[in-house]
mmCIF file with all atom_site columns, C-alpha atoms in Angstrom:
data_model
loop_
_atom_site.group_PDB
_atom_site.id
_atom_site.type_symbol
_atom_site.label_atom_id
_atom_site.label_alt_id
_atom_site.label_comp_id
_atom_site.label_asym_id
_atom_site.label_entity_id
_atom_site.label_seq_id
_atom_site.pdbx_PDB_ins_code
_atom_site.Cartn_x
_atom_site.Cartn_y
_atom_site.Cartn_z
_atom_site.occupancy
_atom_site.B_iso_or_equiv
_atom_site.pdbx_formal_charge
_atom_site.auth_seq_id
_atom_site.auth_comp_id
_atom_site.auth_asym_id
_atom_site.auth_atom_id
_atom_site.pdbx_PDB_model_num
ATOM 1   C CA . ARG A 1 1   ? 0.000  0.000  0.000  1.00 0.00 ? 23  ARG A CA 1
ATOM 2   C CA . GLY A 1 2   ? 1.284  3.471  -0.886 1.00 0.00 ? 24  GLY A CA 1
ATOM 3   C CA . ALA A 1 3   ? 1.681  6.473  1.337  1.00 0.00 ? 25  ALA A CA 1
ATOM 4   C CA . ASP A 1 4   ? -1.455 8.358  2.349  1.00 0.00 ? 26  ASP A CA 1
ATOM 5   C CA . TYR A 1 5   ? -0.146 11.902 2.343  1.00 0.00 ? 27  TYR A CA 1
ATOM 6   C CA . ALA A 1 6   ? -3.523 13.578 2.848  1.00 0.00 ? 28  ALA A CA 1
ATOM 7   C CA . SER A 1 7   ? -4.128 11.642 6.064  1.00 0.00 ? 29  SER A CA 1
ATOM 8   C CA . ALA A 1 8   ? -0.506 12.117 7.134  1.00 0.00 ? 30  ALA A CA 1
ATOM 9   C CA . VAL A 1 9   ? -0.768 15.887 6.704  1.00 0.00 ? 31  VAL A CA 1
ATOM 10  C CA . ALA A 1 10  ? -4.008 15.896 8.711  1.00 0.00 ? 32  ALA A CA 1
ATOM 11  C CA . ALA A 1 11  ? -2.392 13.897 11.539 1.00 0.00 ? 33  ALA A CA 1
ATOM 12  C CA . ASN A 1 12  ? 0.633  16.199 11.433 1.00 0.00 ? 34  ASN A CA 1
ATOM 13  C CA . ALA A 1 13  ? -1.634 19.252 11.712 1.00 0.00 ? 35  ALA A CA 1
ATOM 14  C CA . ARG A 1 14  ? -3.384 17.721 14.727 1.00 0.00 ? 36  ARG A CA 1
ATOM 15  C CA . GLY A 1 15  ? 0.040  17.097 16.250 1.00 0.00 ? 37  GLY A CA 1
ATOM 16  C CA . VAL A 1 16  ? 1.025  20.719 15.733 1.00 0.00 ? 38  VAL A CA 1
ATOM 17  C CA . GLY A 1 17  ? -2.181 21.762 17.485 1.00 0.00 ? 39  GLY A CA 1
ATOM 18  C CA . HIS A 1 18  ? -1.302 19.563 20.455 1.00 0.00 ? 40  HIS A CA 1
ATOM 19  C CA . MET A 1 19  ? 2.229  20.996 20.536 1.00 0.00 ? 41  MET A CA 1
ATOM 20  C CA . GLU A 1 20  ? 0.753  24.503 20.720 1.00 0.00 ? 42  GLU A CA 1
ATOM 21  C CA . GLN A 1 21  ? -1.183 23.351 23.799 1.00 0.00 ? 43  GLN A CA 1
ATOM 22  C CA . PHE A 1 22  ? 1.959  21.758 25.325 1.00 0.00 ? 44  PHE A CA 1
ATOM 23  C CA . GLU A 1 23  ? 0.284  18.335 25.042 1.00 0.00 ? 45  GLU A CA 1
ATOM 24  C CA . TYR A 1 24  ? 3.434  16.552 23.960 1.00 0.00 ? 46  TYR A CA 1
ATOM 25  C CA . ALA A 1 25  ? 2.276  12.947 24.400 1.00 0.00 ? 47  ALA A CA 1
ATOM 26  C CA . LYS A 1 26  ? -0.820 13.581 22.272 1.00 0.00 ? 48  LYS A CA 1
ATOM 27  C CA . ALA A 1 27  ? 1.323  15.388 19.718 1.00 0.00 ? 49  ALA A CA 1
ATOM 28  C CA . ALA A 1 28  ? 3.786  12.490 19.600 1.00 0.00 ? 50  ALA A CA 1
ATOM 29  C CA . ALA A 1 29  ? 0.958  10.049 18.921 1.00 0.00 ? 51  ALA A CA 1
ATOM 30  C CA . GLU A 1 30  ? -0.318 12.165 16.008 1.00 0.00 ? 52  GLU A CA 1
ATOM 31  C CA . PHE A 1 31  ? 3.155  12.620 14.523 1.00 0.00 ? 53  PHE A CA 1
ATOM 32  C CA . GLU A 1 32  ? 3.827  8.907  14.885 1.00 0.00 ? 54  GLU A CA 1
ATOM 33  C CA . GLN A 1 33  ? 0.583  8.230  13.012 1.00 0.00 ? 55  GLN A CA 1
ATOM 34  C CA . ALA A 1 34  ? 1.616  10.688 10.284 1.00 0.00 ? 56  ALA A CA 1
ATOM 35  C CA . ALA A 1 35  ? 4.971  8.917  9.950  1.00 0.00 ? 57  ALA A CA 1
ATOM 36  C CA . ARG A 1 36  ? 3.220  5.537  9.635  1.00 0.00 ? 58  ARG A CA 1
ATOM 37  C CA . LEU A 1 37  ? 0.901  6.891  6.949  1.00 0.00 ? 59  LEU A CA 1
ATOM 38  C CA . ALA A 1 38  ? 3.754  8.420  4.938  1.00 0.00 ? 60  ALA A CA 1
ATOM 39  C CA . PRO A 1 39  ? 6.999  6.739  6.019  1.00 0.00 ? 61  PRO A CA 1
ATOM 40  C CA . ASP A 1 40  ? 9.188  8.681  3.617  1.00 0.00 ? 62  ASP A CA 1
ATOM 41  C CA . TRP A 1 41  ? 7.810  12.076 4.692  1.00 0.00 ? 63  TRP A CA 1
ATOM 42  C CA . LEU A 1 42  ? 10.607 13.189 7.022  1.00 0.00 ? 64  LEU A CA 1
ATOM 43  C CA . PRO A 1 43  ? 8.917  16.283 8.548  1.00 0.00 ? 65  PRO A CA 1
ATOM 44  C CA . ALA A 1 44  ? 6.460  14.005 10.367 1.00 0.00 ? 66  ALA A CA 1
ATOM 45  C CA . ARG A 1 45  ? 9.349  12.013 11.817 1.00 0.00 ? 67  ARG A CA 1
ATOM 46  C CA . VAL A 1 46  ? 11.226 15.148 12.873 1.00 0.00 ? 68  VAL A CA 1
ATOM 47  C CA . ASN A 1 47  ? 8.069  16.469 14.532 1.00 0.00 ? 69  ASN A CA 1
ATOM 48  C CA . HIS A 1 48  ? 7.636  13.119 16.281 1.00 0.00 ? 70  HIS A CA 1
ATOM 49  C CA . GLY A 1 49  ? 11.153 13.400 17.692 1.00 0.00 ? 71  GLY A CA 1
ATOM 50  C CA . ILE A 1 50  ? 10.542 16.974 18.854 1.00 0.00 ? 72  ILE A CA 1
ATOM 51  C CA . ALA A 1 51  ? 7.333  15.955 20.622 1.00 0.00 ? 73  ALA A CA 1
ATOM 52  C CA . LEU A 1 52  ? 9.164  13.090 22.333 1.00 0.00 ? 74  LEU A CA 1
ATOM 53  C CA . PHE A 1 53  ? 12.064 15.335 23.337 1.00 0.00 ? 75  PHE A CA 1
ATOM 54  C CA . ASN A 1 54  ? 9.681  17.761 25.037 1.00 0.00 ? 76  ASN A CA 1
ATOM 55  C CA . GLN A 1 55  ? 8.134  15.087 27.253 1.00 0.00 ? 77  GLN A CA 1
ATOM 56  C CA . SER A 1 56  ? 9.248  14.481 30.808 1.00 0.00 ? 78  SER A CA 1
ATOM 57  C CA . GLU A 1 57  ? 8.455  10.772 30.601 1.00 0.00 ? 79  GLU A CA 1
ATOM 58  C CA . PRO A 1 58  ? 11.322 8.369  31.296 1.00 0.00 ? 80  PRO A CA 1
ATOM 59  C CA . GLY A 1 59  ? 12.831 7.183  28.058 1.00 0.00 ? 81  GLY A CA 1
ATOM 60  C CA . ALA A 1 60  ? 11.282 9.920  25.923 1.00 0.00 ? 82  ALA A CA 1
ATOM 61  C CA . VAL A 1 61  ? 14.598 11.638 25.172 1.00 0.00 ? 83  VAL A CA 1
ATOM 62  C CA . ALA A 1 62  ? 16.186 8.301  24.252 1.00 0.00 ? 84  ALA A CA 1
ATOM 63  C CA . ALA A 1 63  ? 13.235 7.615  21.939 1.00 0.00 ? 85  ALA A CA 1
ATOM 64  C CA . ALA A 1 64  ? 13.669 11.081 20.399 1.00 0.00 ? 86  ALA A CA 1
ATOM 65  C CA . ARG A 1 65  ? 17.356 10.358 19.828 1.00 0.00 ? 87  ARG A CA 1
ATOM 66  C CA . ARG A 1 66  ? 16.405 7.140  17.981 1.00 0.00 ? 88  ARG A CA 1
ATOM 67  C CA . VAL A 1 67  ? 13.857 8.973  15.808 1.00 0.00 ? 89  VAL A CA 1
ATOM 68  C CA . PHE A 1 68  ? 16.390 11.649 14.838 1.00 0.00 ? 90  PHE A CA 1
ATOM 69  C CA . ALA A 1 69  ? 18.994 8.964  14.070 1.00 0.00 ? 91  ALA A CA 1
ATOM 70  C CA . GLU A 1 70  ? 16.469 7.265  11.765 1.00 0.00 ? 92  GLU A CA 1
ATOM 71  C CA . VAL A 1 71  ? 15.863 10.565 9.984  1.00 0.00 ? 93  VAL A CA 1
ATOM 72  C CA . LEU A 1 72  ? 19.606 10.996 9.504  1.00 0.00 ? 94  LEU A CA 1
ATOM 73  C CA . ARG A 1 73  ? 19.915 7.499  8.047  1.00 0.00 ? 95  ARG A CA 1
ATOM 74  C CA . ALA A 1 74  ? 17.346 8.539  5.423  1.00 0.00 ? 96  ALA A CA 1
ATOM 75  C CA . ASP A 1 75  ? 18.756 12.051 4.973  1.00 0.00 ? 97  ASP A CA 1
ATOM 76  C CA . PRO A 1 76  ? 22.256 12.547 6.442  1.00 0.00 ? 98  PRO A CA 1
ATOM 77  C CA . ASP A 1 77  ? 22.086 16.295 5.828  1.00 0.00 ? 99  ASP A CA 1
ATOM 78  C CA . ASN A 1 78  ? 18.741 16.876 7.575  1.00 0.00 ? 100 ASN A CA 1
ATOM 79  C CA . ARG A 1 79  ? 19.386 20.083 9.495  1.00 0.00 ? 101 ARG A CA 1
ATOM 80  C CA . HIS A 1 80  ? 16.377 19.712 11.773 1.00 0.00 ? 102 HIS A CA 1
ATOM 81  C CA . ALA A 1 81  ? 17.438 16.286 13.021 1.00 0.00 ? 103 ALA A CA 1
ATOM 82  C CA . ARG A 1 82  ? 21.057 17.421 13.396 1.00 0.00 ? 104 ARG A CA 1
ATOM 83  C CA . TYR A 1 83  ? 20.040 20.483 15.400 1.00 0.00 ? 105 TYR A CA 1
ATOM 84  C CA . CYS A 1 84  ? 17.750 18.476 17.668 1.00 0.00 ? 106 CYS A CA 1
ATOM 85  C CA . LEU A 1 85  ? 20.444 15.873 18.295 1.00 0.00 ? 107 LEU A CA 1
ATOM 86  C CA . GLY A 1 86  ? 22.828 18.714 19.061 1.00 0.00 ? 108 GLY A CA 1
ATOM 87  C CA . VAL A 1 87  ? 20.411 20.091 21.646 1.00 0.00 ? 109 VAL A CA 1
ATOM 88  C CA . ILE A 1 88  ? 19.978 16.647 23.202 1.00 0.00 ? 110 ILE A CA 1
ATOM 89  C CA . ASP A 1 89  ? 23.741 16.080 23.309 1.00 0.00 ? 111 ASP A CA 1
ATOM 90  C CA . ALA A 1 90  ? 24.338 19.550 24.768 1.00 0.00 ? 112 ALA A CA 1
ATOM 91  C CA . SER A 1 91  ? 21.771 18.945 27.500 1.00 0.00 ? 113 SER A CA 1
ATOM 92  C CA . ASP A 1 92  ? 23.544 15.646 28.275 1.00 0.00 ? 114 ASP A CA 1
ATOM 93  C CA . ALA A 1 93  ? 26.892 17.507 28.533 1.00 0.00 ? 115 ALA A CA 1
ATOM 94  C CA . ARG A 1 94  ? 28.170 15.689 25.437 1.00 0.00 ? 116 ARG A CA 1
ATOM 95  C CA . THR A 1 95  ? 29.784 18.827 24.075 1.00 0.00 ? 117 THR A CA 1
ATOM 96  C CA . ALA A 1 96  ? 31.895 17.243 21.337 1.00 0.00 ? 118 ALA A CA 1
ATOM 97  C CA . ASP A 1 97  ? 28.912 15.295 19.981 1.00 0.00 ? 119 ASP A CA 1
ATOM 98  C CA . ALA A 1 98  ? 26.712 18.402 20.150 1.00 0.00 ? 120 ALA A CA 1
ATOM 99  C CA . HIS A 1 99  ? 29.334 20.444 18.309 1.00 0.00 ? 121 HIS A CA 1
ATOM 100 C CA . ALA A 1 100 ? 29.506 17.845 15.527 1.00 0.00 ? 122 ALA A CA 1
ATOM 101 C CA . HIS A 1 101 ? 25.755 18.150 14.979 1.00 0.00 ? 123 HIS A CA 1
ATOM 102 C CA . PHE A 1 102 ? 25.715 21.938 15.119 1.00 0.00 ? 124 PHE A CA 1
#
């Protein structure tokens, strides 16, 4: 089955709405749905990682790191994923790793 971009864009828009309300878990679920509907549409995956990174749940930052790494496997020059990984590494005091991403 091919990608369903119309449904993916709708799920992404719902996720953005949840992000604006600081409802990161709900946003992550919508972005994850968007990524499932259109696996090659990287903005949905980046948004998913951002929503995970903003959660205070245990393991959320590690999950965000995995999402951004997946994006970089598909697009090694993706600036959004690099920046987000840089922020994560900087917050973990991994300065050299953060610098490489920035």
